[in-house]
C-alpha cells in the first residue's frame, strides 16, 4: 500500500519543500510515500475556471494512473470536506493499510479541484476551516499523515 499525494502546482517554494522533505524522510518503510506534482494550467488565455480545473483534472487522473494500483482509493483535500481530528485520521490510515489499496490524496490548484473529481472521490477531508495555499496544504498533510502513523505505532512523536 502506498500513499500518493497528487498536487497541482508549480515548483514548491524552498521553505515548503524543506518542510515537506523533513516529514517525508521520517516515514517508516511500511508507509510508502510518493508525491506527484502536476502542472498548473496557465491562468492567462481567457479560459473559464471550469476549463482550467478540467485540464488540471486530466493531469491528476494521469498521475493517479501512473502512480497507483488499480484498486486505489481517492481522497480529496477540500476545505468543504469532513473535518478530521488527528485520532480520526489515524483510524483512517489504519483502515487504508488494512485494506491494502494505494491511496491517492489530491490537492487542487488556485481554483481548487474540478467539482466532478471532488464528487467521485471516496472521501473528502478538511484540514482546517481556513483556505490554505496548496504548498501549505501539502506540508500540513504530510505532517498529519506522519503524526497519524505515530499515533497508531505508539511512537512518542504524538502525545495526548
Ligand atoms: C488555494 S486552495 C484552492 C481554493 C479554492 N478556492 C477551492 O475552493 O478549493 C488549493 C488546494 O489546497 C487544498 N486546501 C486548501 N485549504 C484546505 C483545507 N482547509 N482543507 C483541505 N484542503 C485544503 C485543496 O485541495 C485546494 O484545492
CSV table of N, CA and C and ligand atoms in Angstrom, one decimal:
chain,number,residue,atom,x,y,z
A,1,UNK,N,0.9,-1.2,0.0
A,1,UNK,CA,0.0,0.0,0.0
A,1,UNK,C,0.9,1.2,0.0
A,2,UNK,N,0.5,2.2,-0.8
A,2,UNK,CA,1.3,3.4,-1.0
A,2,UNK,C,0.4,4.6,-0.8
A,3,UNK,N,0.9,5.7,-0.2
A,3,UNK,CA,0.2,6.9,-0.1
A,3,UNK,C,0.8,7.8,-1.2
A,4,UNK,N,-0.1,8.3,-2.1
A,4,UNK,CA,0.4,9.1,-3.2
A,4,UNK,C,-0.3,10.5,-3.1
A,5,UNK,N,0.5,11.5,-2.8
A,5,UNK,CA,0.0,12.9,-2.9
A,5,UNK,C,0.1,13.4,-4.3
A,6,UNK,N,-1.0,13.8,-4.8
A,6,UNK,CA,-1.0,14.4,-6.2
A,6,UNK,C,-1.5,15.8,-6.0
A,7,UNK,N,-0.5,16.7,-6.3
A,7,UNK,CA,-0.8,18.1,-6.0
A,7,UNK,C,-0.6,19.0,-7.3
A,8,UNK,N,-1.6,19.9,-7.5
A,8,UNK,CA,-1.5,20.8,-8.6
A,8,UNK,C,-0.6,21.9,-8.2
A,9,UNK,N,0.4,22.3,-9.0
A,9,UNK,CA,1.2,23.4,-8.6
A,9,UNK,C,2.5,23.5,-9.4
A,10,UNK,N,3.2,24.6,-9.2
A,10,UNK,CA,4.5,24.7,-9.9
A,10,UNK,C,5.5,24.2,-8.9
A,11,UNK,N,6.8,24.5,-9.1
A,11,UNK,CA,7.8,24.1,-8.2
A,11,UNK,C,7.5,24.6,-6.8
A,12,UNK,N,7.6,23.8,-5.8
A,12,UNK,CA,7.3,24.2,-4.4
A,12,UNK,C,8.4,25.3,-4.0
A,13,UNK,N,8.0,26.3,-3.3
A,13,UNK,CA,9.0,27.2,-2.7
A,13,UNK,C,9.9,26.4,-1.8
A,14,UNK,N,11.2,26.9,-1.7
A,14,UNK,CA,12.2,26.2,-1.0
A,14,UNK,C,11.8,25.8,0.5
A,15,UNK,N,11.1,26.8,1.1
A,15,UNK,CA,10.8,26.6,2.5
A,15,UNK,C,9.7,25.5,2.6
A,16,UNK,N,8.8,25.4,1.7
A,16,UNK,CA,7.8,24.3,1.7
A,16,UNK,C,8.4,23.0,1.4
A,17,UNK,N,9.3,23.0,0.4
A,17,UNK,CA,10.0,21.7,0.0
A,17,UNK,C,10.8,21.2,1.2
A,18,UNK,N,11.5,22.1,1.9
A,18,UNK,CA,12.3,21.7,3.0
A,18,UNK,C,11.5,21.1,4.1
A,19,UNK,N,10.3,21.7,4.4
A,19,UNK,CA,9.4,21.2,5.4
A,19,UNK,C,8.8,19.9,5.0
A,20,UNK,N,8.4,19.8,3.7
A,20,UNK,CA,7.8,18.5,3.3
A,20,UNK,C,8.8,17.4,3.4
A,21,UNK,N,10.1,17.6,2.9
A,21,UNK,CA,11.1,16.6,2.9
A,21,UNK,C,11.4,16.2,4.4
A,22,UNK,N,11.4,17.1,5.3
A,22,UNK,CA,11.7,16.8,6.7
A,22,UNK,C,10.7,15.8,7.3
A,23,UNK,N,9.5,15.9,6.9
A,23,UNK,CA,8.5,14.9,7.4
A,23,UNK,C,8.5,13.7,6.6
A,24,UNK,N,8.7,13.8,5.3
A,24,UNK,CA,8.6,12.6,4.4
A,24,UNK,C,9.7,11.7,4.8
A,25,UNK,N,10.9,12.2,5.2
A,25,UNK,CA,12.0,11.3,5.4
A,25,UNK,C,11.8,10.5,6.7
A,26,UNK,N,10.9,10.9,7.6
A,26,UNK,CA,10.6,10.2,8.8
A,26,UNK,C,9.7,9.0,8.6
A,27,UNK,N,9.1,8.9,7.4
A,27,UNK,CA,8.1,7.9,7.2
A,27,UNK,C,8.8,6.5,7.3
A,28,UNK,N,8.2,5.5,8.0
A,28,UNK,CA,8.8,4.2,8.1
A,28,UNK,C,8.6,3.5,6.8
A,29,UNK,N,9.4,2.4,6.6
A,29,UNK,CA,9.4,1.7,5.3
A,29,UNK,C,8.0,1.1,5.0
A,30,UNK,N,7.2,0.8,6.0
A,30,UNK,CA,5.9,0.2,5.7
A,30,UNK,C,4.9,1.2,5.2
A,31,UNK,N,5.2,2.5,5.4
A,31,UNK,CA,4.3,3.6,4.9
A,31,UNK,C,5.0,4.3,3.8
A,32,UNK,N,4.8,3.7,2.6
A,32,UNK,CA,5.5,4.3,1.4
A,32,UNK,C,4.8,5.6,0.9
A,33,UNK,N,5.6,6.6,0.7
A,33,UNK,CA,5.0,7.9,0.3
A,33,UNK,C,5.6,8.3,-1.0
A,34,UNK,N,4.7,8.7,-1.9
A,34,UNK,CA,5.0,9.2,-3.2
A,34,UNK,C,4.4,10.6,-3.4
A,35,UNK,N,5.0,11.5,-4.0
A,35,UNK,CA,4.4,12.8,-4.2
A,35,UNK,C,4.6,13.2,-5.7
A,36,UNK,N,3.5,13.5,-6.4
A,36,UNK,CA,3.5,13.9,-7.8
A,36,UNK,C,2.9,15.3,-7.9
A,37,UNK,N,3.7,16.1,-8.6
A,37,UNK,CA,3.2,17.5,-8.8
A,37,UNK,C,2.7,17.6,-10.3
A,38,UNK,N,1.5,18.0,-10.4
A,38,UNK,CA,1.0,18.2,-11.8
A,38,UNK,C,0.9,19.7,-12.1
A,39,UNK,N,1.2,20.0,-13.4
A,39,UNK,CA,1.4,21.4,-13.8
A,39,UNK,C,0.0,22.2,-13.6
A,40,UNK,N,0.1,23.4,-13.1
A,40,UNK,CA,-1.0,24.3,-13.0
A,40,UNK,C,-1.3,24.8,-14.5
A,41,UNK,N,-2.5,24.8,-14.9
A,41,UNK,CA,-2.9,25.3,-16.2
A,41,UNK,C,-2.7,26.8,-16.2
A,42,UNK,N,-2.0,27.4,-17.2
A,42,UNK,CA,-1.7,28.8,-17.2
A,42,UNK,C,-3.0,29.6,-17.1
A,43,UNK,N,-3.0,30.7,-16.2
A,43,UNK,CA,-4.3,31.4,-16.0
A,43,UNK,C,-4.5,32.5,-17.1
A,44,UNK,N,-3.5,32.8,-17.9
A,44,UNK,CA,-3.7,33.8,-19.0
A,44,UNK,C,-4.3,33.0,-20.1
A,45,UNK,N,-5.1,33.5,-20.9
A,45,UNK,CA,-5.6,32.8,-22.1
A,45,UNK,C,-7.2,32.7,-22.2
A,46,UNK,N,-7.8,33.4,-21.2
A,46,UNK,CA,-9.3,33.5,-21.3
A,46,UNK,C,-10.1,32.3,-21.0
A,47,UNK,N,-9.5,31.2,-20.4
A,47,UNK,CA,-10.3,30.0,-20.1
A,47,UNK,C,-11.1,30.3,-18.8
A,48,UNK,N,-12.2,29.6,-18.8
A,48,UNK,CA,-13.0,29.7,-17.5
A,48,UNK,C,-12.4,28.8,-16.4
A,49,UNK,N,-12.8,29.1,-15.2
A,49,UNK,CA,-12.3,28.3,-14.1
A,49,UNK,C,-12.6,26.8,-14.3
A,50,UNK,N,-13.8,26.5,-14.8
A,50,UNK,CA,-14.1,25.1,-15.1
A,50,UNK,C,-13.2,24.5,-16.1
A,51,UNK,N,-12.8,25.3,-17.2
A,51,UNK,CA,-11.9,24.7,-18.2
A,51,UNK,C,-10.5,24.5,-17.6
A,52,UNK,N,-10.1,25.4,-16.7
A,52,UNK,CA,-8.8,25.3,-16.1
A,52,UNK,C,-8.7,24.1,-15.2
A,53,UNK,N,-9.8,23.9,-14.4
A,53,UNK,CA,-9.8,22.8,-13.5
A,53,UNK,C,-9.9,21.5,-14.3
A,54,UNK,N,-10.6,21.5,-15.4
A,54,UNK,CA,-10.8,20.3,-16.2
A,54,UNK,C,-9.4,19.9,-16.8
A,55,UNK,N,-8.6,20.8,-17.3
A,55,UNK,CA,-7.3,20.5,-17.8
A,55,UNK,C,-6.4,19.9,-16.6
A,56,UNK,N,-6.5,20.5,-15.5
A,56,UNK,CA,-5.7,20.0,-14.3
A,56,UNK,C,-6.2,18.6,-13.9
A,57,UNK,N,-7.5,18.4,-14.0
A,57,UNK,CA,-8.1,17.1,-13.6
A,57,UNK,C,-7.6,16.0,-14.5
A,58,UNK,N,-7.4,16.3,-15.8
A,58,UNK,CA,-6.9,15.3,-16.7
A,58,UNK,C,-5.5,14.9,-16.3
A,59,UNK,N,-4.7,15.9,-15.9
A,59,UNK,CA,-3.3,15.6,-15.5
A,59,UNK,C,-3.3,14.8,-14.1
A,60,UNK,N,-4.2,15.2,-13.3
A,60,UNK,CA,-4.3,14.5,-12.0
A,60,UNK,C,-4.7,13.0,-12.2
A,61,UNK,N,-5.6,12.8,-13.1
A,61,UNK,CA,-6.0,11.4,-13.4
A,61,UNK,C,-4.9,10.6,-14.0
A,62,UNK,N,-4.1,11.2,-14.9
A,62,UNK,CA,-2.9,10.6,-15.5
A,62,UNK,C,-1.9,10.2,-14.4
A,63,UNK,N,-1.7,11.2,-13.5
A,63,UNK,CA,-0.7,10.9,-12.4
A,63,UNK,C,-1.2,9.8,-11.5
A,64,UNK,N,-2.5,9.7,-11.2
A,64,UNK,CA,-3.0,8.6,-10.4
A,64,UNK,C,-2.8,7.3,-11.1
A,65,UNK,N,-3.1,7.3,-12.4
A,65,UNK,CA,-3.0,6.1,-13.2
A,65,UNK,C,-1.5,5.6,-13.2
A,66,UNK,N,-0.6,6.5,-13.2
A,66,UNK,CA,0.8,6.1,-13.3
A,66,UNK,C,1.4,5.7,-11.9
A,67,UNK,N,0.8,6.3,-10.9
A,67,UNK,CA,1.4,6.0,-9.5
A,67,UNK,C,0.7,5.0,-8.7
A,68,UNK,N,-0.6,4.7,-9.0
A,68,UNK,CA,-1.4,3.9,-8.1
A,68,UNK,C,-1.8,2.6,-8.7
A,69,UNK,N,-2.0,1.6,-7.9
A,69,UNK,CA,-2.6,0.3,-8.4
A,69,UNK,C,-4.0,0.5,-8.7
A,70,UNK,N,-4.6,-0.5,-9.3
A,70,UNK,CA,-6.0,-0.4,-9.9
A,70,UNK,C,-7.1,-0.1,-8.8
A,71,UNK,N,-6.9,-0.7,-7.7
A,71,UNK,CA,-8.0,-0.6,-6.7
A,71,UNK,C,-7.9,0.6,-5.8
A,72,UNK,N,-7.2,1.6,-6.3
A,72,UNK,CA,-6.8,2.8,-5.5
A,72,UNK,C,-8.1,3.5,-4.9
A,73,UNK,N,-7.8,4.1,-3.7
A,73,UNK,CA,-8.8,4.9,-3.0
A,73,UNK,C,-8.5,6.4,-3.3
A,74,UNK,N,-9.5,7.1,-3.6
A,74,UNK,CA,-9.3,8.6,-3.9
A,74,UNK,C,-9.8,9.4,-2.8
A,75,UNK,N,-8.9,10.2,-2.2
A,75,UNK,CA,-9.2,11.1,-1.1
A,75,UNK,C,-8.9,12.5,-1.6
A,76,UNK,N,-9.9,13.4,-1.5
A,76,UNK,CA,-9.7,14.8,-1.9
A,76,UNK,C,-9.5,15.6,-0.7
A,77,UNK,N,-8.5,16.5,-0.8
A,77,UNK,CA,-8.3,17.5,0.3
A,77,UNK,C,-9.1,18.8,-0.1
A,78,UNK,N,-10.1,19.1,0.8
A,78,UNK,CA,-11.0,20.1,0.4
A,78,UNK,C,-11.5,20.9,1.6
A,79,UNK,N,-11.5,22.2,1.5
A,79,UNK,CA,-12.0,23.0,2.7
A,79,UNK,C,-13.4,22.8,3.0
A,80,UNK,N,-14.2,22.2,2.0
A,80,UNK,CA,-15.6,21.9,2.3
A,80,UNK,C,-15.8,20.4,2.7
A,81,UNK,N,-14.7,19.7,2.9
A,81,UNK,CA,-14.8,18.3,3.3
A,81,UNK,C,-15.1,18.1,4.7
A,82,UNK,N,-15.0,16.8,5.1
A,82,UNK,CA,-15.3,16.5,6.5
A,82,UNK,C,-14.1,16.8,7.4
A,83,UNK,N,-14.4,17.4,8.5
A,83,UNK,CA,-13.3,17.7,9.5
A,83,UNK,C,-12.8,16.4,10.1
A,84,UNK,N,-11.5,16.3,10.2
A,84,UNK,CA,-10.9,15.1,10.8
A,84,UNK,C,-10.0,15.5,12.0
A,85,UNK,N,-10.1,14.8,13.1
A,85,UNK,CA,-9.2,15.0,14.1
A,85,UNK,C,-7.9,14.2,13.8
A,86,UNK,N,-6.9,14.4,14.5
A,86,UNK,CA,-5.7,13.5,14.3
A,86,UNK,C,-6.0,12.1,14.6
A,87,UNK,N,-6.8,11.8,15.7
A,87,UNK,CA,-7.2,10.5,16.0
A,87,UNK,C,-8.0,9.8,14.9
A,88,UNK,N,-8.9,10.6,14.3
A,88,UNK,CA,-9.8,10.1,13.2
A,88,UNK,C,-8.9,9.8,12.0
A,89,UNK,N,-7.9,10.6,11.8
A,89,UNK,CA,-7.0,10.4,10.6
A,89,UNK,C,-6.2,9.1,10.9
A,90,UNK,N,-5.8,8.9,12.1
A,90,UNK,CA,-5.0,7.7,12.5
A,90,UNK,C,-5.9,6.5,12.2
A,91,UNK,N,-7.2,6.6,12.6
A,91,UNK,CA,-8.1,5.4,12.3
A,91,UNK,C,-8.2,5.2,10.8
A,92,UNK,N,-8.4,6.3,10.1
A,92,UNK,CA,-8.5,6.1,8.6
A,92,UNK,C,-7.2,5.5,8.0
A,93,UNK,N,-6.1,5.9,8.5
A,93,UNK,CA,-4.8,5.4,8.0
A,93,UNK,C,-4.7,3.9,8.3
A,94,UNK,N,-5.1,3.5,9.5
A,94,UNK,CA,-5.1,2.1,9.8
A,94,UNK,C,-6.0,1.3,8.9
A,95,UNK,N,-7.2,1.8,8.6
A,95,UNK,CA,-8.2,1.2,7.7
A,95,UNK,C,-7.6,1.1,6.3
A,96,UNK,N,-7.0,2.1,5.8
A,96,UNK,CA,-6.4,2.1,4.5
A,96,UNK,C,-5.3,1.0,4.4
A,97,UNK,N,-4.5,1.0,5.5
A,97,UNK,CA,-3.4,0.0,5.5
A,97,UNK,C,-3.9,-1.4,5.5
A,98,UNK,N,-5.0,-1.6,6.3
A,98,UNK,CA,-5.6,-3.0,6.3
A,98,UNK,C,-6.2,-3.4,5.0
A,99,UNK,N,-6.8,-2.4,4.3
A,99,UNK,CA,-7.4,-2.7,3.0
A,99,UNK,C,-6.3,-3.0,2.0
A,100,UNK,N,-5.2,-2.3,2.0
A,100,UNK,CA,-4.1,-2.6,1.2
A,100,UNK,C,-4.0,-1.9,-0.2
A,101,UNK,N,-5.1,-1.2,-0.5
A,101,UNK,CA,-5.0,-0.4,-1.8
A,101,UNK,C,-4.2,0.8,-1.7
A,102,UNK,N,-3.6,1.3,-2.8
A,102,UNK,CA,-3.0,2.6,-2.8
A,102,UNK,C,-4.0,3.7,-2.5
A,103,UNK,N,-3.5,4.7,-1.9
A,103,UNK,CA,-4.4,5.9,-1.6
A,103,UNK,C,-3.9,7.1,-2.3
A,104,UNK,N,-4.7,7.7,-3.1
A,104,UNK,CA,-4.3,9.0,-3.8
A,104,UNK,C,-4.9,10.1,-3.0
A,105,UNK,N,-4.1,11.1,-2.6
A,105,UNK,CA,-4.6,12.2,-1.8
A,105,UNK,C,-4.4,13.4,-2.7
A,106,UNK,N,-5.5,14.1,-3.1
A,106,UNK,CA,-5.5,15.1,-4.1
A,106,UNK,C,-5.5,16.5,-3.6
A,107,UNK,N,-4.6,17.4,-4.0
A,107,UNK,CA,-4.6,18.8,-3.6
A,107,UNK,C,-4.7,19.6,-4.9
A,108,UNK,N,-5.7,20.5,-4.9
A,108,UNK,CA,-6.0,21.3,-6.1
A,108,UNK,C,-5.1,22.5,-6.3
A,109,UNK,N,-5.4,23.2,-7.4
A,109,UNK,CA,-4.6,24.4,-7.7
A,109,UNK,C,-5.4,25.6,-7.3
A,110,UNK,N,-5.1,26.8,-7.9
A,110,UNK,CA,-5.6,28.1,-7.5
A,110,UNK,C,-7.1,28.1,-7.4
A,111,UNK,N,-7.8,27.4,-8.3
A,111,UNK,CA,-9.3,27.4,-8.3
A,111,UNK,C,-9.8,26.1,-7.6
A,112,UNK,N,-9.0,25.3,-7.1
A,112,UNK,CA,-9.4,24.1,-6.4
A,112,UNK,C,-9.5,23.0,-7.4
A,113,UNK,N,-10.2,21.9,-7.0
A,113,UNK,CA,-10.4,20.7,-7.8
A,113,UNK,C,-11.7,20.7,-8.5
A,114,UNK,N,-11.7,20.2,-9.7
A,114,UNK,CA,-12.9,20.1,-10.5
A,114,UNK,C,-14.1,19.4,-9.7
A,115,UNK,N,-15.3,20.1,-9.6
A,115,UNK,CA,-16.3,19.5,-8.8
A,115,UNK,C,-16.6,18.0,-9.1
A,116,UNK,N,-16.5,17.6,-10.4
A,116,UNK,CA,-16.8,16.2,-10.7
A,116,UNK,C,-15.8,15.3,-10.0
A,117,UNK,N,-14.5,15.8,-9.9
A,117,UNK,CA,-13.5,15.0,-9.3
A,117,UNK,C,-13.7,14.9,-7.8
A,118,UNK,N,-14.2,16.0,-7.2
A,118,UNK,CA,-14.5,16.0,-5.8
A,118,UNK,C,-15.6,15.1,-5.5
A,119,UNK,N,-16.6,15.1,-6.4
A,119,UNK,CA,-17.8,14.2,-6.1
A,119,UNK,C,-17.5,12.7,-6.3
A,120,UNK,N,-16.6,12.4,-7.2
A,120,UNK,CA,-16.3,11.0,-7.4
A,120,UNK,C,-15.4,10.4,-6.3
A,121,UNK,N,-14.7,11.3,-5.5
A,121,UNK,CA,-13.8,10.8,-4.5
A,121,UNK,C,-14.5,9.9,-3.5
A,122,UNK,N,-13.7,8.9,-2.9
A,122,UNK,CA,-14.2,8.1,-1.9
A,122,UNK,C,-14.4,8.9,-0.6
A,123,UNK,N,-13.5,9.9,-0.4
A,123,UNK,CA,-13.5,10.7,0.9
A,123,UNK,C,-13.1,12.1,0.5
A,124,UNK,N,-13.7,13.1,1.3
A,124,UNK,CA,-13.3,14.5,1.2
A,124,UNK,C,-12.9,15.0,2.6
A,125,UNK,N,-11.7,15.4,2.7
A,125,UNK,CA,-11.1,15.7,4.1
A,125,UNK,C,-10.8,17.2,4.1
A,126,UNK,N,-11.2,17.8,5.2
A,126,UNK,CA,-10.8,19.2,5.5
A,126,UNK,C,-9.7,19.2,6.5
A,127,UNK,N,-8.6,20.0,6.2
A,127,UNK,CA,-7.5,20.0,7.2
A,127,UNK,C,-7.7,21.2,8.2
A,128,UNK,N,-8.5,22.2,7.8
A,128,UNK,CA,-8.7,23.4,8.6
A,128,UNK,C,-9.9,24.1,8.1
A,129,UNK,N,-10.5,25.0,8.9
A,129,UNK,CA,-11.6,25.8,8.4
A,129,UNK,C,-11.1,26.9,7.5
A,130,UNK,N,-9.8,27.1,7.5
A,130,UNK,CA,-9.1,28.2,6.7
A,130,UNK,C,-8.8,27.6,5.3
A,131,UNK,N,-8.8,28.5,4.3
A,131,UNK,CA,-8.3,28.1,3.0
A,131,UNK,C,-6.8,28.2,3.0
A,132,UNK,N,-6.2,27.1,2.7
A,132,UNK,CA,-4.7,27.1,2.7
A,132,UNK,C,-4.2,27.2,1.3
A,133,UNK,N,-3.0,27.8,1.1
A,133,UNK,CA,-2.3,27.7,-0.2
A,133,UNK,C,-1.9,26.3,-0.4
A,134,UNK,N,-1.8,25.9,-1.7
A,134,UNK,CA,-1.5,24.5,-1.9
A,134,UNK,C,-0.2,24.0,-1.3
A,135,UNK,N,0.8,24.8,-1.3
A,135,UNK,CA,2.1,24.3,-0.7
A,135,UNK,C,1.9,24.1,0.8
A,136,UNK,N,1.1,24.9,1.5
A,136,UNK,CA,0.9,24.8,2.9
A,136,UNK,C,0.0,23.5,3.2
A,137,UNK,N,-0.9,23.3,2.3
A,137,UNK,CA,-1.8,22.1,2.4
A,137,UNK,C,-0.9,20.8,2.3
A,138,UNK,N,0.1,20.9,1.4
A,138,UNK,CA,0.9,19.7,1.2
A,138,UNK,C,1.8,19.4,2.5
A,139,UNK,N,2.3,20.5,3.0
A,139,UNK,CA,3.1,20.3,4.2
A,139,UNK,C,2.3,19.9,5.4
A,140,UNK,N,1.1,20.5,5.6
A,140,UNK,CA,0.3,20.1,6.7
A,140,UNK,C,-0.2,18.6,6.6
A,141,UNK,N,-0.5,18.2,5.3
A,141,UNK,CA,-0.9,16.9,5.1
A,141,UNK,C,0.2,15.9,5.4
A,142,UNK,N,1.4,16.1,5.0
A,142,UNK,CA,2.4,15.1,5.2
A,142,UNK,C,2.8,15.0,6.7
A,143,UNK,N,2.7,16.2,7.4
A,143,UNK,CA,2.9,16.2,8.9
A,143,UNK,C,1.8,15.4,9.6
A,144,UNK,N,0.6,15.6,9.1
A,144,UNK,CA,-0.5,14.9,9.8
A,144,UNK,C,-0.6,13.4,9.5
A,145,UNK,N,-0.1,13.0,8.3
A,145,UNK,CA,0.0,11.6,8.0
A,145,UNK,C,1.1,10.9,8.8
A,146,UNK,N,2.2,11.7,9.0
A,146,UNK,CA,3.3,11.1,9.8
A,146,UNK,C,2.7,11.0,11.3
A,147,UNK,N,2.0,12.1,11.7
A,147,UNK,CA,1.5,12.0,13.1
A,147,UNK,C,0.5,10.9,13.3
A,148,UNK,N,-0.3,10.7,12.3
A,148,UNK,CA,-1.3,9.6,12.3
A,148,UNK,C,-0.6,8.2,12.5
A,149,UNK,N,0.5,8.1,11.7
A,149,UNK,CA,1.2,6.8,11.8
A,149,UNK,C,1.8,6.7,13.2
A,150,UNK,N,2.3,7.8,13.8
A,150,UNK,CA,2.9,7.8,15.1
A,150,UNK,C,1.9,7.4,16.2
A,151,UNK,N,0.6,7.9,16.0
A,151,UNK,CA,-0.5,7.5,17.0
A,151,UNK,C,-0.6,6.0,16.9
A,152,UNK,N,-0.8,5.5,15.7
A,152,UNK,CA,-1.0,4.0,15.6
A,152,UNK,C,0.2,3.2,16.1
A,153,UNK,N,1.4,3.7,15.9
A,153,UNK,CA,2.6,2.9,16.2
A,153,UNK,C,3.0,3.1,17.7
A,154,UNK,N,2.2,4.0,18.4
A,154,UNK,CA,2.6,4.3,19.8
A,154,UNK,C,4.0,5.0,19.9
A,155,UNK,N,4.3,5.7,18.8
A,155,UNK,CA,5.6,6.5,18.7
A,155,UNK,C,5.5,7.8,19.5
A,156,UNK,N,6.5,8.2,20.3
A,156,UNK,CA,6.4,9.4,21.1
A,156,UNK,C,6.2,10.7,20.4
A,157,UNK,N,6.3,10.7,19.1
A,157,UNK,CA,6.1,12.0,18.3
A,157,UNK,C,4.8,12.6,18.7
A,158,UNK,N,3.7,11.7,18.8
A,158,UNK,CA,2.4,12.3,19.2
A,158,UNK,C,2.1,12.1,20.7
A,159,UNK,N,1.7,13.1,21.4
A,159,UNK,CA,1.4,13.0,22.8
A,159,UNK,C,0.0,13.5,23.0
A,160,UNK,N,-0.8,12.8,23.8
A,160,UNK,CA,-2.1,13.2,24.2
A,160,UNK,C,-2.0,14.2,25.3
B,1,LIG,C1,-5.7,27.6,-2.9
B,1,LIG,S1,-6.6,26.2,-2.5
B,1,LIG,C2,-8.0,26.3,-3.6
B,1,LIG,C3,-9.1,27.1,-3.0
B,1,LIG,C4,-10.3,27.1,-4.0
B,1,LIG,N1,-10.9,28.3,-3.9
B,1,LIG,C5,-11.3,26.0,-3.6
B,1,LIG,O1,-12.5,26.3,-3.5
B,1,LIG,O2,-10.9,24.8,-3.4
B,1,LIG,C6,-5.7,24.9,-3.2
B,1,LIG,C7,-6.0,23.5,-2.7
B,1,LIG,O3,-5.5,23.3,-1.3
B,1,LIG,C8,-6.3,22.4,-0.6
B,1,LIG,N2,-6.8,23.1,0.6
B,1,LIG,C9,-6.8,24.4,0.8
B,1,LIG,N3,-7.4,24.6,2.0
B,1,LIG,C10,-7.7,23.4,2.5
B,1,LIG,C11,-8.3,23.0,3.7
B,1,LIG,N4,-8.7,23.9,4.7
B,1,LIG,N5,-8.5,21.7,3.9
B,1,LIG,C12,-8.1,20.8,3.0
B,1,LIG,N6,-7.6,21.1,1.8
B,1,LIG,C13,-7.4,22.4,1.6
B,1,LIG,C14,-7.4,21.9,-1.6
B,1,LIG,O4,-7.0,20.7,-2.2
B,1,LIG,C15,-7.4,23.1,-2.6
B,1,LIG,O5,-7.9,22.6,-3.8
